[in-house]
Coordinates of C-alpha atoms in Angstrom, one line a residue:
M932 CA -0.2 -0.1 0.1
K933 CA 1.1 3.7 -1.1
W934 CA 1.2 6.0 1.7
T935 CA -0.3 9.7 1.0
N936 CA -0.2 12.7 1.9
I937 CA -3.4 13.9 2.7
E938 CA -3.3 17.2 4.4
L939 CA -1.9 18.1 0.8
G940 CA -5.5 17.4 -0.7
Y941 CA -6.6 19.7 1.9
E942 CA -4.2 22.6 1.5
N943 CA -5.2 21.9 -2.5
K944 CA -9.0 22.6 -1.5
L945 CA -8.6 25.0 0.9
D946 CA -6.9 27.2 -1.9
L947 CA -9.9 26.8 -3.8
L948 CA -11.9 28.1 -1.4
K949 CA -9.6 31.0 -1.2
K950 CA -10.2 32.1 -5.0
K951 CA -14.0 31.8 -4.4
S952 CA -16.3 35.3 -3.7
S953 CA -18.3 35.6 0.1
Y954 CA -21.2 34.8 -2.3
E955 CA -20.4 31.3 -3.5
L956 CA -18.6 30.1 -0.2
L957 CA -21.8 30.1 1.9
G958 CA -23.8 28.7 -1.4
I959 CA -26.3 31.9 -2.0
T960 CA -27.0 34.8 -4.7
Q961 CA -26.2 38.4 -4.4
E962 CA -30.0 39.0 -3.5
A963 CA -30.3 36.7 -1.0
S964 CA -31.8 38.3 2.0
L965 CA -30.3 38.1 5.4
K966 CA -32.0 35.4 6.7
E967 CA -30.8 33.6 3.4
I968 CA -27.7 34.4 4.8
K969 CA -27.8 33.7 8.2
K970 CA -29.5 30.5 7.5
A971 CA -26.8 29.2 4.7
Y972 CA -23.6 30.5 7.4
K973 CA -25.3 28.8 10.4
K974 CA -25.7 25.2 7.8
K975 CA -22.0 25.7 7.1
V976 CA -20.5 26.5 9.8
L977 CA -22.7 23.3 11.4
L978 CA -21.1 21.7 8.3
Y979 CA -17.0 22.4 8.9
H980 CA -16.6 23.7 12.3
P981 CA -13.7 21.6 14.4
D982 CA -15.2 20.5 16.9
R983 CA -17.6 18.1 15.0
T984 CA -14.9 17.0 12.9
D985 CA -12.2 14.3 12.8
D986 CA -8.7 15.0 14.6
F987 CA -7.2 15.4 11.0
M988 CA -9.7 18.0 9.5
T989 CA -9.3 20.2 12.7
S990 CA -6.7 23.3 11.4
Y991 CA -8.5 23.1 7.8
S992 CA -11.6 23.6 9.6
E993 CA -10.9 26.0 11.5
E994 CA -9.2 27.9 8.4
V995 CA -12.8 27.2 6.4
I996 CA -14.6 28.8 9.2
K997 CA -11.7 32.0 9.5
L998 CA -12.8 32.5 5.6
L999 CA -16.9 31.9 6.0
N1000 CA -16.8 34.4 8.8
K1001 CA -14.5 36.6 6.4
A1002 CA -17.0 36.1 3.9
V1003 CA -20.5 37.2 6.3
D1004 CA -18.7 40.3 7.7
K1005 CA -17.8 41.3 3.9
I1006 CA -21.7 41.0 2.8
K1007 CA -23.0 42.3 6.1
E1008 CA -20.5 45.2 5.0
N1009 CA -21.9 45.5 1.4
I1010 CA -25.3 45.4 2.2
K1011 CA -24.7 48.0 5.2
N1012 CA -23.1 50.0 2.3
E1013 CA -25.8 50.1 0.0
S1014 CA -28.4 50.7 2.6

C-alpha cells in the first residue's frame, strides 16, 4: 500500500475556497436576504466547525471557518453600504 499525504489534498481544497467570492463560499446569490445569508452561514458552520470534524481535519476546518466569518462580514458590510 502506498501512503499519501492527505493534508496536501486539503491544502489544495483550501486554496480553491480562498479563490471563491463571499457569496460562492456560502452558496448563495447576491440577491439573498439577510435571513438566507444567516441560514447558509449556520449550515456551513455546522458542517465545518472544528468540534464537529475529525482530529486530522481540525486545522482545515479552522481555516474554513475563518473564511466563512470573513465572507459574512464582507457581505454584511456590502449590505450596510448599500443602505
